JSON list of C-alpha atoms in Angstrom, two decimals:
[
{"chain": "A", "resi": 14, "resn": "MET", "atom": "CA", "xyz": [-11.98, 19.82, 17.71]},
{"chain": "A", "resi": 15, "resn": "SER", "atom": "CA", "xyz": [-14.31, 21.26, 15.48]},
{"chain": "A", "resi": 16, "resn": "GLY", "atom": "CA", "xyz": [-15.80, 19.03, 12.59]},
{"chain": "A", "resi": 17, "resn": "ASP", "atom": "CA", "xyz": [-15.88, 21.97, 10.19]},
{"chain": "A", "resi": 18, "resn": "ILE", "atom": "CA", "xyz": [-12.34, 23.11, 10.11]},
{"chain": "A", "resi": 19, "resn": "CYS", "atom": "CA", "xyz": [-12.43, 23.08, 6.25]},
{"chain": "A", "resi": 20, "resn": "PRO", "atom": "CA", "xyz": [-15.48, 23.61, 4.28]},
{"chain": "A", "resi": 21, "resn": "GLU", "atom": "CA", "xyz": [-16.45, 21.49, 1.63]},
{"chain": "A", "resi": 22, "resn": "GLU", "atom": "CA", "xyz": [-15.80, 24.24, -1.20]},
{"chain": "A", "resi": 23, "resn": "PHE", "atom": "CA", "xyz": [-11.88, 24.32, -0.37]},
{"chain": "A", "resi": 24, "resn": "ALA", "atom": "CA", "xyz": [-12.06, 20.52, -1.27]},
{"chain": "A", "resi": 25, "resn": "TYR", "atom": "CA", "xyz": [-9.01, 18.34, -3.07]},
{"chain": "A", "resi": 26, "resn": "ALA", "atom": "CA", "xyz": [-12.42, 16.23, -4.77]},
{"chain": "A", "resi": 27, "resn": "VAL", "atom": "CA", "xyz": [-15.33, 15.52, -3.92]},
{"chain": "A", "resi": 28, "resn": "GLY", "atom": "CA", "xyz": [-17.85, 12.67, -4.01]},
{"chain": "A", "resi": 29, "resn": "ARG", "atom": "CA", "xyz": [-21.41, 11.30, -2.90]},
{"chain": "A", "resi": 30, "resn": "TYR", "atom": "CA", "xyz": [-20.16, 10.35, 1.00]},
{"chain": "A", "resi": 31, "resn": "ILE", "atom": "CA", "xyz": [-16.99, 12.00, 1.09]},
{"chain": "A", "resi": 32, "resn": "TYR", "atom": "CA", "xyz": [-14.43, 14.64, 0.15]},
{"chain": "A", "resi": 33, "resn": "PHE", "atom": "CA", "xyz": [-10.97, 14.95, 0.21]},
{"chain": "A", "resi": 34, "resn": "ARG", "atom": "CA", "xyz": [-9.68, 18.47, 1.88]},
{"chain": "A", "resi": 35, "resn": "TYR", "atom": "CA", "xyz": [-5.96, 19.26, 3.18]},
{"chain": "A", "resi": 36, "resn": "LEU", "atom": "CA", "xyz": [-4.69, 17.93, 6.83]},
{"chain": "A", "resi": 37, "resn": "THR", "atom": "CA", "xyz": [-4.45, 20.61, 9.35]},
{"chain": "A", "resi": 38, "resn": "ARG", "atom": "CA", "xyz": [-2.81, 21.10, 12.96]},
{"chain": "A", "resi": 39, "resn": "GLU", "atom": "CA", "xyz": [-6.21, 20.47, 14.16]},
{"chain": "A", "resi": 40, "resn": "ASP", "atom": "CA", "xyz": [-6.49, 17.12, 12.62]},
{"chain": "A", "resi": 41, "resn": "ALA", "atom": "CA", "xyz": [-3.44, 16.14, 14.26]},
{"chain": "A", "resi": 42, "resn": "LEU", "atom": "CA", "xyz": [-4.35, 16.65, 17.60]},
{"chain": "A", "resi": 43, "resn": "GLY", "atom": "CA", "xyz": [-7.84, 14.96, 16.88]},
{"chain": "A", "resi": 44, "resn": "ASP", "atom": "CA", "xyz": [-8.41, 11.53, 16.34]},
{"chain": "A", "resi": 45, "resn": "TRP", "atom": "CA", "xyz": [-5.95, 11.12, 13.99]},
{"chain": "A", "resi": 46, "resn": "HIS", "atom": "CA", "xyz": [-3.01, 9.71, 16.24]},
{"chain": "A", "resi": 47, "resn": "ARG", "atom": "CA", "xyz": [-5.66, 7.27, 17.93]},
{"chain": "A", "resi": 48, "resn": "TRP", "atom": "CA", "xyz": [-6.25, 5.23, 14.36]},
{"chain": "A", "resi": 49, "resn": "PHE", "atom": "CA", "xyz": [-2.82, 4.84, 14.29]},
{"chain": "A", "resi": 50, "resn": "ASN", "atom": "CA", "xyz": [-2.78, 2.97, 17.57]},
{"chain": "A", "resi": 51, "resn": "SER", "atom": "CA", "xyz": [-5.90, 0.53, 17.07]},
{"chain": "A", "resi": 52, "resn": "PRO", "atom": "CA", "xyz": [-4.84, -2.50, 16.54]},
{"chain": "A", "resi": 53, "resn": "GLU", "atom": "CA", "xyz": [-8.01, -3.20, 13.89]},
{"chain": "A", "resi": 54, "resn": "VAL", "atom": "CA", "xyz": [-6.46, -0.42, 11.96]},
{"chain": "A", "resi": 55, "resn": "THR", "atom": "CA", "xyz": [-3.08, -0.96, 11.86]},
{"chain": "A", "resi": 56, "resn": "ARG", "atom": "CA", "xyz": [-2.99, -4.94, 11.89]},
{"chain": "A", "resi": 57, "resn": "ASN", "atom": "CA", "xyz": [-1.67, -4.78, 8.21]},
{"chain": "A", "resi": 58, "resn": "LEU", "atom": "CA", "xyz": [0.67, -1.43, 8.47]},
{"chain": "A", "resi": 59, "resn": "ASP", "atom": "CA", "xyz": [4.02, -1.32, 9.82]},
{"chain": "A", "resi": 60, "resn": "ARG", "atom": "CA", "xyz": [3.20, 0.92, 12.34]},
{"chain": "A", "resi": 61, "resn": "GLN", "atom": "CA", "xyz": [1.24, -1.21, 14.68]},
{"chain": "A", "resi": 62, "resn": "ARG", "atom": "CA", "xyz": [4.19, -2.10, 17.14]},
{"chain": "A", "resi": 63, "resn": "TRP", "atom": "CA", "xyz": [4.74, 1.76, 18.08]},
{"chain": "A", "resi": 64, "resn": "ILE", "atom": "CA", "xyz": [2.44, 4.48, 20.18]},
{"chain": "A", "resi": 65, "resn": "ASN", "atom": "CA", "xyz": [1.54, 6.84, 17.98]},
{"chain": "A", "resi": 66, "resn": "THR", "atom": "CA", "xyz": [1.08, 9.99, 20.25]},
{"chain": "A", "resi": 67, "resn": "PRO", "atom": "CA", "xyz": [-0.65, 13.48, 19.42]},
{"chain": "A", "resi": 68, "resn": "ASP", "atom": "CA", "xyz": [3.24, 14.93, 19.69]},
{"chain": "A", "resi": 69, "resn": "ASP", "atom": "CA", "xyz": [4.11, 11.97, 16.93]},
{"chain": "A", "resi": 70, "resn": "GLN", "atom": "CA", "xyz": [1.32, 13.37, 14.85]},
{"chain": "A", "resi": 71, "resn": "VAL", "atom": "CA", "xyz": [1.81, 16.73, 14.42]},
{"chain": "A", "resi": 72, "resn": "ALA", "atom": "CA", "xyz": [5.35, 16.10, 13.79]},
{"chain": "A", "resi": 73, "resn": "TYR", "atom": "CA", "xyz": [4.11, 14.25, 10.74]},
{"chain": "A", "resi": 74, "resn": "TRP", "atom": "CA", "xyz": [1.80, 16.59, 9.78]},
{"chain": "A", "resi": 75, "resn": "GLU", "atom": "CA", "xyz": [4.68, 19.26, 9.88]},
{"chain": "A", "resi": 76, "resn": "GLN", "atom": "CA", "xyz": [6.66, 16.84, 7.80]},
{"chain": "A", "resi": 77, "resn": "LEU", "atom": "CA", "xyz": [3.55, 16.47, 5.37]},
{"chain": "A", "resi": 78, "resn": "GLN", "atom": "CA", "xyz": [4.07, 20.09, 4.72]},
{"chain": "A", "resi": 79, "resn": "ARG", "atom": "CA", "xyz": [7.63, 20.11, 3.53]},
{"chain": "A", "resi": 80, "resn": "SER", "atom": "CA", "xyz": [7.44, 16.90, 1.39]},
{"chain": "A", "resi": 81, "resn": "ARG", "atom": "CA", "xyz": [7.61, 17.49, -2.24]},
{"chain": "A", "resi": 82, "resn": "ASP", "atom": "CA", "xyz": [6.81, 13.78, -3.21]},
{"chain": "A", "resi": 83, "resn": "ARG", "atom": "CA", "xyz": [4.35, 12.64, -0.95]},
{"chain": "A", "resi": 84, "resn": "LEU", "atom": "CA", "xyz": [0.64, 14.08, -1.21]},
{"chain": "A", "resi": 85, "resn": "ALA", "atom": "CA", "xyz": [-1.74, 13.94, 2.00]},
{"chain": "A", "resi": 86, "resn": "VAL", "atom": "CA", "xyz": [-5.42, 15.06, 2.06]},
{"chain": "A", "resi": 87, "resn": "ALA", "atom": "CA", "xyz": [-8.09, 14.31, 5.14]},
{"chain": "A", "resi": 88, "resn": "ILE", "atom": "CA", "xyz": [-11.02, 11.87, 4.34]},
{"chain": "A", "resi": 89, "resn": "VAL", "atom": "CA", "xyz": [-13.89, 13.99, 5.33]},
{"chain": "A", "resi": 90, "resn": "ASP", "atom": "CA", "xyz": [-17.72, 12.69, 5.55]},
{"chain": "A", "resi": 91, "resn": "ARG", "atom": "CA", "xyz": [-20.33, 15.29, 3.83]},
{"chain": "A", "resi": 92, "resn": "VAL", "atom": "CA", "xyz": [-22.60, 15.37, 5.80]},
{"chain": "A", "resi": 93, "resn": "SER", "atom": "CA", "xyz": [-21.25, 15.53, 9.42]},
{"chain": "A", "resi": 94, "resn": "HIS", "atom": "CA", "xyz": [-17.65, 17.33, 8.30]},
{"chain": "A", "resi": 95, "resn": "LYS", "atom": "CA", "xyz": [-16.48, 14.75, 10.27]},
{"chain": "A", "resi": 96, "resn": "HIS", "atom": "CA", "xyz": [-12.33, 13.59, 9.63]},
{"chain": "A", "resi": 97, "resn": "ILE", "atom": "CA", "xyz": [-12.81, 10.12, 9.16]},
{"chain": "A", "resi": 98, "resn": "GLY", "atom": "CA", "xyz": [-9.25, 8.74, 7.62]},
{"chain": "A", "resi": 99, "resn": "ILE", "atom": "CA", "xyz": [-6.41, 9.93, 5.75]},
{"chain": "A", "resi": 100, "resn": "GLY", "atom": "CA", "xyz": [-5.42, 9.32, 2.13]},
{"chain": "A", "resi": 101, "resn": "SER", "atom": "CA", "xyz": [-1.84, 9.66, 0.54]},
{"chain": "A", "resi": 102, "resn": "LEU", "atom": "CA", "xyz": [-0.79, 9.50, -2.80]},
{"chain": "A", "resi": 103, "resn": "SER", "atom": "CA", "xyz": [3.42, 8.97, -2.57]},
{"chain": "A", "resi": 104, "resn": "GLY", "atom": "CA", "xyz": [6.05, 7.57, -5.58]},
{"chain": "A", "resi": 105, "resn": "ILE", "atom": "CA", "xyz": [4.73, 10.02, -7.71]},
{"chain": "A", "resi": 106, "resn": "ASP", "atom": "CA", "xyz": [6.28, 9.88, -10.84]},
{"chain": "A", "resi": 107, "resn": "VAL", "atom": "CA", "xyz": [5.05, 12.82, -12.96]},
{"chain": "A", "resi": 108, "resn": "VAL", "atom": "CA", "xyz": [7.25, 11.60, -16.06]},
{"chain": "A", "resi": 109, "resn": "ASN", "atom": "CA", "xyz": [5.33, 8.12, -16.07]},
{"chain": "A", "resi": 110, "resn": "ARG", "atom": "CA", "xyz": [2.11, 9.11, -15.00]},
{"chain": "A", "resi": 111, "resn": "ARG", "atom": "CA", "xyz": [2.22, 7.01, -11.88]},
{"chain": "A", "resi": 112, "resn": "ALA", "atom": "CA", "xyz": [1.41, 6.80, -7.77]},
{"chain": "A", "resi": 113, "resn": "GLU", "atom": "CA", "xyz": [1.12, 4.55, -5.49]},
{"chain": "A", "resi": 114, "resn": "ILE", "atom": "CA", "xyz": [-2.27, 5.25, -3.00]},
{"chain": "A", "resi": 115, "resn": "SER", "atom": "CA", "xyz": [-2.75, 4.85, 0.62]},
{"chain": "A", "resi": 116, "resn": "LEU", "atom": "CA", "xyz": [-6.21, 4.77, 1.82]},
{"chain": "A", "resi": 117, "resn": "VAL", "atom": "CA", "xyz": [-6.99, 4.66, 6.14]},
{"chain": "A", "resi": 118, "resn": "ILE", "atom": "CA", "xyz": [-10.79, 4.57, 7.23]},
{"chain": "A", "resi": 119, "resn": "GLY", "atom": "CA", "xyz": [-9.76, 5.57, 10.69]},
{"chain": "A", "resi": 120, "resn": "SER", "atom": "CA", "xyz": [-13.23, 6.42, 11.83]},
{"chain": "A", "resi": 121, "resn": "ALA", "atom": "CA", "xyz": [-15.00, 2.70, 12.86]},
{"chain": "A", "resi": 122, "resn": "GLU", "atom": "CA", "xyz": [-18.56, 3.61, 11.85]},
{"chain": "A", "resi": 123, "resn": "HIS", "atom": "CA", "xyz": [-17.23, 4.75, 8.48]},
{"chain": "A", "resi": 124, "resn": "ARG", "atom": "CA", "xyz": [-14.97, 1.99, 7.88]},
{"chain": "A", "resi": 125, "resn": "HIS", "atom": "CA", "xyz": [-16.90, -0.99, 6.08]},
{"chain": "A", "resi": 126, "resn": "GLY", "atom": "CA", "xyz": [-19.73, 0.85, 3.98]},
{"chain": "A", "resi": 127, "resn": "LEU", "atom": "CA", "xyz": [-19.44, 3.18, 1.05]},
{"chain": "A", "resi": 128, "resn": "HIS", "atom": "CA", "xyz": [-17.22, 5.89, 2.72]},
{"chain": "A", "resi": 129, "resn": "ALA", "atom": "CA", "xyz": [-14.41, 3.58, 2.09]},
{"chain": "A", "resi": 130, "resn": "LEU", "atom": "CA", "xyz": [-15.36, 2.62, -1.38]},
{"chain": "A", "resi": 131, "resn": "GLU", "atom": "CA", "xyz": [-16.07, 5.89, -2.44]},
{"chain": "A", "resi": 132, "resn": "ALA", "atom": "CA", "xyz": [-12.29, 7.02, -1.51]},
{"chain": "A", "resi": 133, "resn": "VAL", "atom": "CA", "xyz": [-10.64, 4.50, -3.41]},
{"chain": "A", "resi": 134, "resn": "ALA", "atom": "CA", "xyz": [-12.99, 6.08, -7.06]},
{"chain": "A", "resi": 135, "resn": "ILE", "atom": "CA", "xyz": [-12.89, 9.43, -5.90]},
{"chain": "A", "resi": 136, "resn": "ASP", "atom": "CA", "xyz": [-8.72, 8.59, -5.67]},
{"chain": "A", "resi": 137, "resn": "ARG", "atom": "CA", "xyz": [-8.44, 6.57, -8.99]},
{"chain": "A", "resi": 138, "resn": "LYS", "atom": "CA", "xyz": [-10.29, 9.78, -11.12]},
{"chain": "A", "resi": 139, "resn": "SER", "atom": "CA", "xyz": [-9.51, 12.06, -9.61]},
{"chain": "A", "resi": 140, "resn": "THR", "atom": "CA", "xyz": [-8.04, 14.49, -12.59]},
{"chain": "A", "resi": 141, "resn": "ARG", "atom": "CA", "xyz": [-5.57, 16.85, -10.63]},
{"chain": "A", "resi": 142, "resn": "LEU", "atom": "CA", "xyz": [-2.81, 14.90, -10.86]},
{"chain": "A", "resi": 143, "resn": "ASN", "atom": "CA", "xyz": [-2.92, 13.55, -14.55]},
{"chain": "A", "resi": 144, "resn": "SER", "atom": "CA", "xyz": [-2.29, 10.14, -13.59]},
{"chain": "A", "resi": 145, "resn": "SER", "atom": "CA", "xyz": [-2.74, 7.45, -15.83]},
{"chain": "A", "resi": 146, "resn": "HIS", "atom": "CA", "xyz": [-2.22, 4.80, -13.30]},
{"chain": "A", "resi": 147, "resn": "THR", "atom": "CA", "xyz": [-2.25, 4.32, -9.48]},
{"chain": "A", "resi": 148, "resn": "ASP", "atom": "CA", "xyz": [-1.13, 1.29, -7.79]},
{"chain": "A", "resi": 149, "resn": "ILE", "atom": "CA", "xyz": [-3.20, 0.19, -5.28]},
{"chain": "A", "resi": 150, "resn": "SER", "atom": "CA", "xyz": [-3.11, -2.90, -3.04]},
{"chain": "A", "resi": 151, "resn": "ARG", "atom": "CA", "xyz": [-5.82, -3.94, -0.92]},
{"chain": "A", "resi": 152, "resn": "MET", "atom": "CA", "xyz": [-5.59, -5.30, 2.44]},
{"chain": "A", "resi": 153, "resn": "PRO", "atom": "CA", "xyz": [-8.03, -7.93, 3.87]},
{"chain": "A", "resi": 154, "resn": "SER", "atom": "CA", "xyz": [-11.08, -5.84, 5.43]},
{"chain": "A", "resi": 155, "resn": "SER", "atom": "CA", "xyz": [-12.07, -6.73, 9.30]},
{"chain": "A", "resi": 156, "resn": "ALA", "atom": "CA", "xyz": [-15.09, -9.26, 9.68]}
]
């Protein structure tokens, strides 16, 4: 899979270390499906009991393309343009300007540093949703 599927200029939001961009079929066929088979990534998720195949990931990506109640983005390293995680806003309530956030840094080399912290900061300050409240639940980090 090519690391530069979508140039940074098409990014949804840009930070110092990462940017958010739309998800692609190539993402689904790349490392994305592997992350959700990793016990370290899924230990706090309901998905840990189910094997995730490339076909399952493509089907989920196709479902996301049709969804109007969930916004999902690729989290991409700005230096390498490598897809390192997934960000999602769900439960989007435009009347009350609220949403629930889910961020998963699947790439082990990026999971415990500034990339993960910046993902939360970028999502929180994103102006495209004009959200005044985002619910963030923090899962314990790996030791």
